[in-house]
GROMACS .gro file of C-alpha atoms in nm:
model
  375
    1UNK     CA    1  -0.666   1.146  -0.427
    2UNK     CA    2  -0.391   1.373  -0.437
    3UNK     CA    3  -0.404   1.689  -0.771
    4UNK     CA    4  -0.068   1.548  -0.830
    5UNK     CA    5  -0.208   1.181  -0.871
    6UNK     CA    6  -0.504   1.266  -1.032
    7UNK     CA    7  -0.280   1.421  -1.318
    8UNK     CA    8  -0.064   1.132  -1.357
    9UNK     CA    9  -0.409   0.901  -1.403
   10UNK     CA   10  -0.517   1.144  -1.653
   11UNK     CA   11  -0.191   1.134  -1.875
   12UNK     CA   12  -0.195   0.788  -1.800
   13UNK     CA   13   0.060   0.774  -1.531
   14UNK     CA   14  -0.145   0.604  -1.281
   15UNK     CA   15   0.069   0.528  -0.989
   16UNK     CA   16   0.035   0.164  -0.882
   17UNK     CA   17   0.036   0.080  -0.500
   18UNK     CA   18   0.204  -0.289  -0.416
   19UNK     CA   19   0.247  -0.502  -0.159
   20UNK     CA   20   0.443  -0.763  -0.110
   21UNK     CA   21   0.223  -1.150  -0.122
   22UNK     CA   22   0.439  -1.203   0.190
   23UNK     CA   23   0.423  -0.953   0.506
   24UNK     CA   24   0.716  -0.932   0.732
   25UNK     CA   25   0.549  -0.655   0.960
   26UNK     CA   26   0.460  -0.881   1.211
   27UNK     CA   27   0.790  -1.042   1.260
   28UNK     CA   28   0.909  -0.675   1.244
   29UNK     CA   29   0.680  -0.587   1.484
   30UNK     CA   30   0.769  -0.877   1.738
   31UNK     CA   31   1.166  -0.754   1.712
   32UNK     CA   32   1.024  -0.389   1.843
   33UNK     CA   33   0.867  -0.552   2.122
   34UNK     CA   34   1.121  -0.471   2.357
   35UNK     CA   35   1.159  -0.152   2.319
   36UNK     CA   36   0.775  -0.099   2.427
   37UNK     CA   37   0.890  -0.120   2.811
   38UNK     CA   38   1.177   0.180   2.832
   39UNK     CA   39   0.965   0.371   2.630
   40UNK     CA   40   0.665   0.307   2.862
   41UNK     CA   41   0.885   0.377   3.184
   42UNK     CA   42   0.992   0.722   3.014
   43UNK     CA   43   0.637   0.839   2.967
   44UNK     CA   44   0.544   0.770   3.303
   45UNK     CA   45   0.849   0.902   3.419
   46UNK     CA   46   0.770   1.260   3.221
   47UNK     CA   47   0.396   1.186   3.343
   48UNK     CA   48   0.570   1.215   3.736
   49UNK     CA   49   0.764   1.523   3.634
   50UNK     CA   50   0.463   1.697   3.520
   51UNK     CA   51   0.200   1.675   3.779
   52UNK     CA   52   0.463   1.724   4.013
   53UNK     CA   53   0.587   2.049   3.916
   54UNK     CA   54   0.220   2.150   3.846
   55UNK     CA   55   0.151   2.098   4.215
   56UNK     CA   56   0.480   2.182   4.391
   57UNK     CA   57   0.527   2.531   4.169
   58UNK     CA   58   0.239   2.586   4.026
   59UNK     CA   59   0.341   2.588   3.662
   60UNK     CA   60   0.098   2.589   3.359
   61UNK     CA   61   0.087   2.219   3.148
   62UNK     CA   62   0.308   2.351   2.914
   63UNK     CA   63   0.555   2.481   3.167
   64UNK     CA   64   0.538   2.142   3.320
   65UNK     CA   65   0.615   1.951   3.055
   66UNK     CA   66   0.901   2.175   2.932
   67UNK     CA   67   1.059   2.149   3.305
   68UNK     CA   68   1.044   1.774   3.309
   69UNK     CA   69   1.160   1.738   2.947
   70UNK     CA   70   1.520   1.923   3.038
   71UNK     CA   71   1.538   1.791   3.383
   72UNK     CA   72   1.449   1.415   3.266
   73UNK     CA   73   1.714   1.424   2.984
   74UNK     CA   74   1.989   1.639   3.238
   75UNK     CA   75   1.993   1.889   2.910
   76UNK     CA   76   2.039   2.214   3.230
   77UNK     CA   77   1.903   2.493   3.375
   78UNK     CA   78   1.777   2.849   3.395
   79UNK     CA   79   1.537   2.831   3.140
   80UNK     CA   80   1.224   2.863   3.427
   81UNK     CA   81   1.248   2.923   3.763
   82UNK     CA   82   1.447   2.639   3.912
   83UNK     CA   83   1.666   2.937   4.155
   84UNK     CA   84   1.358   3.004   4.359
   85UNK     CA   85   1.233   2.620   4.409
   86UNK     CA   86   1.150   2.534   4.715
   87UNK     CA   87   1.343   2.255   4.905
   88UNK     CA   88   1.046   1.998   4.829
   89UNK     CA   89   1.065   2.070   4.465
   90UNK     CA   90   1.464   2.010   4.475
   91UNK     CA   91   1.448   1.711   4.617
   92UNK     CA   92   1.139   1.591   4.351
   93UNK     CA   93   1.392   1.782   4.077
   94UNK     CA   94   1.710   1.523   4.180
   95UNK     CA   95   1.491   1.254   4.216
   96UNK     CA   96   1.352   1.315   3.880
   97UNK     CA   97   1.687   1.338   3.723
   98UNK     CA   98   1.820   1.034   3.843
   99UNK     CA   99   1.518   0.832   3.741
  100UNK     CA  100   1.524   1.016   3.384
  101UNK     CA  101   1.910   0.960   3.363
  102UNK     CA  102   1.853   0.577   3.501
  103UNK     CA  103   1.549   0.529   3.234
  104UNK     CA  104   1.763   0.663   2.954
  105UNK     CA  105   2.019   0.418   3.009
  106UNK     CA  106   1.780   0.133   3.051
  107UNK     CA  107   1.654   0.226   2.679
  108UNK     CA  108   1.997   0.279   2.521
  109UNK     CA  109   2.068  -0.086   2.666
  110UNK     CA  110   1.708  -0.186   2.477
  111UNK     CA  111   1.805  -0.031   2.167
  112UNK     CA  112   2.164  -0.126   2.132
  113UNK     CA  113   2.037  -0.526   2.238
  114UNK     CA  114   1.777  -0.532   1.962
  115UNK     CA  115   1.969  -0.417   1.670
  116UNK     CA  116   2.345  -0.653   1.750
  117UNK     CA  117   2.165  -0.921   1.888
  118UNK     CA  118   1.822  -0.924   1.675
  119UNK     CA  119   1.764  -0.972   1.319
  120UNK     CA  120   1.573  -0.607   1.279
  121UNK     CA  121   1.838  -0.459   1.040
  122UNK     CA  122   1.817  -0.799   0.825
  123UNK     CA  123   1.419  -0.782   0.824
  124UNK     CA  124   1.392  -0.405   0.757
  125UNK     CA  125   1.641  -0.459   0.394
  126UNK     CA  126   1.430  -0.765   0.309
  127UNK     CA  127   1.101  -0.599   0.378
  128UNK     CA  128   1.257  -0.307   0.133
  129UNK     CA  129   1.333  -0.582  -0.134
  130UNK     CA  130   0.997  -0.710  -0.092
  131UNK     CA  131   0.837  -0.430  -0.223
  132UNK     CA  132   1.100  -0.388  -0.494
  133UNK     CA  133   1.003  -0.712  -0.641
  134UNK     CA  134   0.642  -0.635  -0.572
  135UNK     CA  135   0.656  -0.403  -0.879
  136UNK     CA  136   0.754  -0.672  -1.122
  137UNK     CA  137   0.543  -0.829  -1.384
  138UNK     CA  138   0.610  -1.082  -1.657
  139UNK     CA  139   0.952  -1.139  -1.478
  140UNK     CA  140   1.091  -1.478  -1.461
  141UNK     CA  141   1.200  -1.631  -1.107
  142UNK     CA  142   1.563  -1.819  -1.107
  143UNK     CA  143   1.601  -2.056  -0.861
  144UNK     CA  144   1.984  -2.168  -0.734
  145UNK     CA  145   2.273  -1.982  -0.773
  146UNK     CA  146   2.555  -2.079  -0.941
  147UNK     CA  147   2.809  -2.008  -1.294
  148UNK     CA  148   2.468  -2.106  -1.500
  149UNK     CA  149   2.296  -1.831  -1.279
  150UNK     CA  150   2.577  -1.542  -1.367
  151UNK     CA  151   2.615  -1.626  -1.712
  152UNK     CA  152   2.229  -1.632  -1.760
  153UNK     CA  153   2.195  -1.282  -1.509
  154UNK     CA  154   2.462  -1.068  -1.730
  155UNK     CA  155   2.222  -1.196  -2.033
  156UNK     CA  156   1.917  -1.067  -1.876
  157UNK     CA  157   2.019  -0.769  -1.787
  158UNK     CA  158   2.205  -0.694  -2.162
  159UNK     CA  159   1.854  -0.769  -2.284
  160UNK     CA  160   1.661  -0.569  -1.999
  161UNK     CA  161   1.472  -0.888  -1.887
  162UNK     CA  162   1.382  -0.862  -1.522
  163UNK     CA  163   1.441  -1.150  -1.272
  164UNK     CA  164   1.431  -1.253  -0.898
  165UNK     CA  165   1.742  -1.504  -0.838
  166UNK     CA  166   1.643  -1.719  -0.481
  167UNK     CA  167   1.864  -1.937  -0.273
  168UNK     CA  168   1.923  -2.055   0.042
  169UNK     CA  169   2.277  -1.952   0.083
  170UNK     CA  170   2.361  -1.713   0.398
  171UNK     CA  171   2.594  -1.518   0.191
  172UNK     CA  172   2.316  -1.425  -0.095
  173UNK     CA  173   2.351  -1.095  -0.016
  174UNK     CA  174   2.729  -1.078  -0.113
  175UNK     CA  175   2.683  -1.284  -0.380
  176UNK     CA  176   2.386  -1.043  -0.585
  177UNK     CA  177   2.624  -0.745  -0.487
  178UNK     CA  178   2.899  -0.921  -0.682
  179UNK     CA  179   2.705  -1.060  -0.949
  180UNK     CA  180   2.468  -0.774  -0.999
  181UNK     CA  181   2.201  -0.941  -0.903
  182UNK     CA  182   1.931  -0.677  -0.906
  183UNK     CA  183   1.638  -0.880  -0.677
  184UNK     CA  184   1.748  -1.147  -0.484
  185UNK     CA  185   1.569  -1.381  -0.157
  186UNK     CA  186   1.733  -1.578   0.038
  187UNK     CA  187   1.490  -1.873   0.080
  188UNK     CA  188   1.443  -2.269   0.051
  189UNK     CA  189   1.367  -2.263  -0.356
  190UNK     CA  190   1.071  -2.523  -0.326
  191UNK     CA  191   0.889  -2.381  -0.007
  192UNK     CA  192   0.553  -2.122  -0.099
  193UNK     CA  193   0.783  -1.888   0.078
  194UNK     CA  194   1.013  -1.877  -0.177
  195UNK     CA  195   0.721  -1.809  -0.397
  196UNK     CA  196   0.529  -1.560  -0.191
  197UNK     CA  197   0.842  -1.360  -0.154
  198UNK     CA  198   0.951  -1.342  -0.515
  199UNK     CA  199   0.612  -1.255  -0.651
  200UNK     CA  200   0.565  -1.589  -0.855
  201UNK     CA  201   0.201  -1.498  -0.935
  202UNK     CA  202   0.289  -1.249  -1.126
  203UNK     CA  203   0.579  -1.392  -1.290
  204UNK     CA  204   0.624  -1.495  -1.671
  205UNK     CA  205   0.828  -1.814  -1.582
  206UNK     CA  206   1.046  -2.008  -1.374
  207UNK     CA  207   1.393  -2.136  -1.470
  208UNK     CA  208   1.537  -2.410  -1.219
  209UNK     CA  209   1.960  -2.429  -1.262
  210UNK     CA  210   2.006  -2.696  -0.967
  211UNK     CA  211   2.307  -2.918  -1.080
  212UNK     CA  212   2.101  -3.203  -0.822
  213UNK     CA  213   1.781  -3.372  -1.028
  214UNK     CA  214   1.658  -3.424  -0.708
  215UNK     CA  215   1.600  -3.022  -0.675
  216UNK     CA  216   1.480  -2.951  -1.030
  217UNK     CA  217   1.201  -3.231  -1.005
  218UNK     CA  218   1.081  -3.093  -0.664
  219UNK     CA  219   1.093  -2.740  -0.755
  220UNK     CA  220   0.915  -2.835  -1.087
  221UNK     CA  221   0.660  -3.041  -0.904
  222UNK     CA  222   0.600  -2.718  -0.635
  223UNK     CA  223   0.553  -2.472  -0.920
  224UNK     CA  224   0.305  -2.695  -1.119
  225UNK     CA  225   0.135  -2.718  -0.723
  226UNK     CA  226   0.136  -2.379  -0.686
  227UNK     CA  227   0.015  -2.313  -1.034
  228UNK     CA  228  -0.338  -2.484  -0.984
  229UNK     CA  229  -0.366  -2.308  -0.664
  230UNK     CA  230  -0.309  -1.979  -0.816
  231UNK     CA  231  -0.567  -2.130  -1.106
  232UNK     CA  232  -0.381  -1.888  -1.332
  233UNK     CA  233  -0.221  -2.005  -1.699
  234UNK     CA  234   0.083  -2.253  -1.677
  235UNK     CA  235   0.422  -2.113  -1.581
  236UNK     CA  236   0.720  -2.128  -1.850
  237UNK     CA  237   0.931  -2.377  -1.667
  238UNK     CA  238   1.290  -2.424  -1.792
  239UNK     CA  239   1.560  -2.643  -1.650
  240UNK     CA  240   1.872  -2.775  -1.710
  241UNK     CA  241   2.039  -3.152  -1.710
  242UNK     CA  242   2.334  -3.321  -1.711
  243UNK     CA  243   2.210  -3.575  -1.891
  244UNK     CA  244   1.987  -3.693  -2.202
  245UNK     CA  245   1.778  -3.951  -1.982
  246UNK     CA  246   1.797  -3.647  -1.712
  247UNK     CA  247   1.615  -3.401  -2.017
  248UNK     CA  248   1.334  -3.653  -2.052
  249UNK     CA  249   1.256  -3.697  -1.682
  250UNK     CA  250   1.220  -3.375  -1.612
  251UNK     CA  251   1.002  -3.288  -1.936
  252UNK     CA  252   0.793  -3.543  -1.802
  253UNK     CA  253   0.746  -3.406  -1.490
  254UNK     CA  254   0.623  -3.078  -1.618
  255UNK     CA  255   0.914  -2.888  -1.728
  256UNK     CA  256   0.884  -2.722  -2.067
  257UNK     CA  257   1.191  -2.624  -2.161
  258UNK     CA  258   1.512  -2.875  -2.048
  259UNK     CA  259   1.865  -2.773  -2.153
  260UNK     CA  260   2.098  -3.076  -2.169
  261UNK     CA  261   2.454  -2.926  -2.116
  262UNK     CA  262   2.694  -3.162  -2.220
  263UNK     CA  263   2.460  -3.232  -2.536
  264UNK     CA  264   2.431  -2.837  -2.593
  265UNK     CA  265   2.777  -2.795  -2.553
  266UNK     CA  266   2.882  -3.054  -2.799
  267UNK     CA  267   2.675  -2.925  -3.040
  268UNK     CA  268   2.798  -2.614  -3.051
  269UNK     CA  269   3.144  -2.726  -3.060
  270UNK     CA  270   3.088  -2.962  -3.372
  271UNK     CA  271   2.897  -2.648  -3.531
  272UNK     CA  272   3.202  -2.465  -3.433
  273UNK     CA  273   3.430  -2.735  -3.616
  274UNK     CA  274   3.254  -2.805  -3.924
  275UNK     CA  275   3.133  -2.447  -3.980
  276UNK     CA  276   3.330  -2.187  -3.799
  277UNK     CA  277   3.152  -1.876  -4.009
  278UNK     CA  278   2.853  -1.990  -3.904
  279UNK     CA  279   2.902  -1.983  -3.519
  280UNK     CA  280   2.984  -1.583  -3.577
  281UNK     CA  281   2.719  -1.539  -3.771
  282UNK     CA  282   2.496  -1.656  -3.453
  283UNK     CA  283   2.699  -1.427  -3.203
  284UNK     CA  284   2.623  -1.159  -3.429
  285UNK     CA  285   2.265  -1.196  -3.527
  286UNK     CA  286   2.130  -1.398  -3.233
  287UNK     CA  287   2.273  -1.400  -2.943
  288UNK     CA  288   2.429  -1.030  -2.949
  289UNK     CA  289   2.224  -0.765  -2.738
  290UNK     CA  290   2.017  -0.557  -2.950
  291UNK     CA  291   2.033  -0.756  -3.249
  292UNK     CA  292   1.877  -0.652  -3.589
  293UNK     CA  293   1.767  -1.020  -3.610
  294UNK     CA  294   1.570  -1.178  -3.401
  295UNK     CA  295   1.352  -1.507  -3.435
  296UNK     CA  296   1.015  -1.634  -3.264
  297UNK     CA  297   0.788  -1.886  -3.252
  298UNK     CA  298   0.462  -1.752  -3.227
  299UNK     CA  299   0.107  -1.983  -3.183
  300UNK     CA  300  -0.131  -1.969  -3.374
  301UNK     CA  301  -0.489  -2.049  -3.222
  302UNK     CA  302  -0.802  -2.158  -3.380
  303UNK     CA  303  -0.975  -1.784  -3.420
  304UNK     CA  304  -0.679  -1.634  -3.574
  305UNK     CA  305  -0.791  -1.525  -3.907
  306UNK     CA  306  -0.469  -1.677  -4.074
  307UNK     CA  307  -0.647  -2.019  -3.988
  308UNK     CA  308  -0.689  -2.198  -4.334
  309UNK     CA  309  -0.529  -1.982  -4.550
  310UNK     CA  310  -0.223  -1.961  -4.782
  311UNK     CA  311   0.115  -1.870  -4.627
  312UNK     CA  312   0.140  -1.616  -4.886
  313UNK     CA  313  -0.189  -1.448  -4.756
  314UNK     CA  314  -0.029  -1.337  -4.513
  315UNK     CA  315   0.241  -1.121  -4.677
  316UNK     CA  316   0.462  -1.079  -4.395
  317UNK     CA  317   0.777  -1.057  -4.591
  318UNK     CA  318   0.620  -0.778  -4.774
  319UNK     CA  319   0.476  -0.566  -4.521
  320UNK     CA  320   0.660  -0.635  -4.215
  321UNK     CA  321   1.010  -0.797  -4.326
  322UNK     CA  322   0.913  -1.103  -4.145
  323UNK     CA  323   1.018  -1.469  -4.307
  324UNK     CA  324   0.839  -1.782  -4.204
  325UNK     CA  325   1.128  -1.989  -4.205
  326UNK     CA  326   0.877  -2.311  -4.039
  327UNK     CA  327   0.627  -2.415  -3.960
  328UNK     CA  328   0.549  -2.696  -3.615
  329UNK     CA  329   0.202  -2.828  -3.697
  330UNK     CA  330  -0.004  -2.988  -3.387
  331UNK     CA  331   0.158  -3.297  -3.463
  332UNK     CA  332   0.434  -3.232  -3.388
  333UNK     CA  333   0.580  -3.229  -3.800
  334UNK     CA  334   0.785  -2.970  -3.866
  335UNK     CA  335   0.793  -2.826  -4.248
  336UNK     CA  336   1.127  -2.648  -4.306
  337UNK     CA  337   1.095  -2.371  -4.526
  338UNK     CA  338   0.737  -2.392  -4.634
  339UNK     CA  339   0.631  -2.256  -4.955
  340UNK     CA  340   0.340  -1.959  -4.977
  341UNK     CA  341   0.130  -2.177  -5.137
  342UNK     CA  342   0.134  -2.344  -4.748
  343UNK     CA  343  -0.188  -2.380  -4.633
  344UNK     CA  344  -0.225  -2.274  -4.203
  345UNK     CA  345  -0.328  -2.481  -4.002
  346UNK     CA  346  -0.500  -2.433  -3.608
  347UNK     CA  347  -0.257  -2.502  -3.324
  348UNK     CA  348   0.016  -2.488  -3.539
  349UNK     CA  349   0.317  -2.273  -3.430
  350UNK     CA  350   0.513  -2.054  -3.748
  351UNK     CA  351   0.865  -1.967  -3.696
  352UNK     CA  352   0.974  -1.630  -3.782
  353UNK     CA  353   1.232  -1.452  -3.861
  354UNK     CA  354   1.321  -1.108  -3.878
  355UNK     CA  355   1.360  -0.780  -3.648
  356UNK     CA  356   1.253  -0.754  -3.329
  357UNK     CA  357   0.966  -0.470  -3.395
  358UNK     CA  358   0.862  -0.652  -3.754
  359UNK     CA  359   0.825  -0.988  -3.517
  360UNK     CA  360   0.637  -0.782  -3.266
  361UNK     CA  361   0.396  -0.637  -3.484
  362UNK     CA  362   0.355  -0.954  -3.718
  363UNK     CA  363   0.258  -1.146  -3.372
  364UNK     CA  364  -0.037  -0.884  -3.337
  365UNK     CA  365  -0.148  -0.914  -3.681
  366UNK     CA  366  -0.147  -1.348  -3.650
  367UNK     CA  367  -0.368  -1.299  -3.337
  368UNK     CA  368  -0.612  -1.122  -3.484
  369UNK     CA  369  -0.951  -1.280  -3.520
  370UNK     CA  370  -1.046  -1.064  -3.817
  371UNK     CA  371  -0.804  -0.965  -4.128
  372UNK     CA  372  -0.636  -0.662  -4.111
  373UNK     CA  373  -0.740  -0.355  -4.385
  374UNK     CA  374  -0.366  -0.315  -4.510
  375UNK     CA  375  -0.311  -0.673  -4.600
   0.00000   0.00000   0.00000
């Protein structure tokens, strides 16, 4: 380990090393496979030169080598001897040139076949996005592009969320460079490709925007797949439908999160008509980037210390400037505005409201197993 490095691990800047779950060095390696034969026929060429001059004029190695470097490559003369060479070594000298000049060309051919006719210059900028998204954690993967996929892109990046968009289209490149798409694959969405490539083991979630069912249930039904496989904790899995019987299949099938957007939309429309105030109030507290207001549903498991006490225990509002606003028990009943004298329940999930570092810290404090001094 480098002085440099082992600085960086003692502040605390230890430098992570990542590959990519999917290698493309051997299919980068099988494009440079033709290039192994020029360069072969060069070496043995120089190889030739070499001995030959070593023999015919006596030179040192070094000498040698120099001599059938310039002469192989036609770069001149008069940096040796070549005005006293003997007949025998002027004919080995042309000879040599016209097999150096004649290899040369043979490789330049090589060369300029691989990279228009190959796929090397593709492979080499996908093997560099590879690693890119190797270094991601706790992103979420979007699968299909479309308008869902800008709109919900610009709002990731306002709110510094990182995300891997993958599709299948040929033009994916163009399309990230005009959408800003920071990490993109082009890839079948449902194939373990797909999910190799855009680091889905270490990904917070998966959000499916296919305006086909037919892709949302497959990709759904791959991810749960893969999930077992992986024997890591369940993916967030959000997807959108067209329709209401649409929502439920999909929940069904695994999804946990299903946006219905005709039903969304009208919703927000008749919120829009029957209380226009309100509707800014949203864009202004909710949906705006870097918000003063933020709100969270946060789980509350059976060794939390909260478990069985008064909401008023916790003193949240108080400390933190944190509201409990509701409360989902594991029933599924939801108590709207909850009094303190609300006793906590296990598995029950408390929505909060408040700013985003009061939520953050008031999270910690709820998943504690023992209660905290200052409260």
């Amino acid at each position: 380990m480098s002085i440099i490095n082992k600085i960086k691990k003692s502040l605390g800047w230890e430098v992570r090393r990542v590959k990519p779950q999917y290698d493309l060095n051997p299919i980068i390696y099988s494009q440079l496979k033709p290039l192994r034969l020029p360069l072969i026929l060069i070496q043995i060429v120089m190889m030739i030169g070499t001995l030959g001059y070593v023999y015919l004029e006596d030179y040192s190695i070094m000498h040698a080598i120099f001599q059938s470097a310039y002469t192989l490559t036609n770069t001149g003369f008069g940096a040796l001897n070549e005005s006293n060479f003997r007949n025998e070594t002027i004919v080995f000298t042309v000879c040599l040139m016209l097999s150096g000049f004649a290899s040369l060309i043979f490789a330049v051919g090589i060369v300029i076949d691989v990279i228009a006719n190959g796929t090397l210059r593709e492979l080499l900028k996908e093997r560099k996005m590879l690693y890119k998204i190797a270094r991601l954690r706790r992103h979420f993967v979007i699968f299909y592009h479309n308008e869902y996929t800008i709109q919900l892109a610009r709002q990731f990046r306002e709110n510094h969320i990182p995300f891997v968009v993958v599709d299948p289209s040929d033009n994916i490149e163009q399309i990230a460079k005009e959408n800003h798409y920071p990490y993109f694959i082009k890839e079948e969405p449902y194939k373990e490709l797909a999910f190799l490539k855009s680091h889905l083991s270490s990904a917070k979630g998966v959000i499916s925007l296919s305006k086909n069912i037919s892709d949302n249930i497959t990709l759904i039904a791959s991810v749960r797949l893969y999930e077992k496989e992986l024997g890591r904790n369940p993916f967030l899995i959000i997807s959108n439908a067209e329709t209401q019987n649409e929502k439920i299949r999909l929940k069904k099938l695994g999804a946990d999160k299903v946006v219905a957007t005709p039903s969304l939309m009208a919703k927000r429309i008749s919120a829009m008509a029957i209380r226009p105030d309100m509707e800014n109030v949203l864009e202004e507290f909710l949906y705006k980037k870097d918000t003063p207001i933020d709100m969270e549903e946060i789980y509350v498991n059976e060794q939390s210390w909260i478990v069985d006490r008064q909401l008023k225990d916790l003193r949240l509002r108080d400390i933190l400037k944190v509201s409990v606003i509701g409360i989902t028990e594991a029933s599924g009943l939801f108590i709207q505005m909850p009094k303190g004298t609300t006793v906590i329940k296990a598995n029950c999930r408390l929505l909060l409201v408040g700013s985003q570092k009061g939520i953050a810290r008031a999270r910690k404090i709820i998943n504690l197993t023992t209660q905290p001094e200052d409260i």
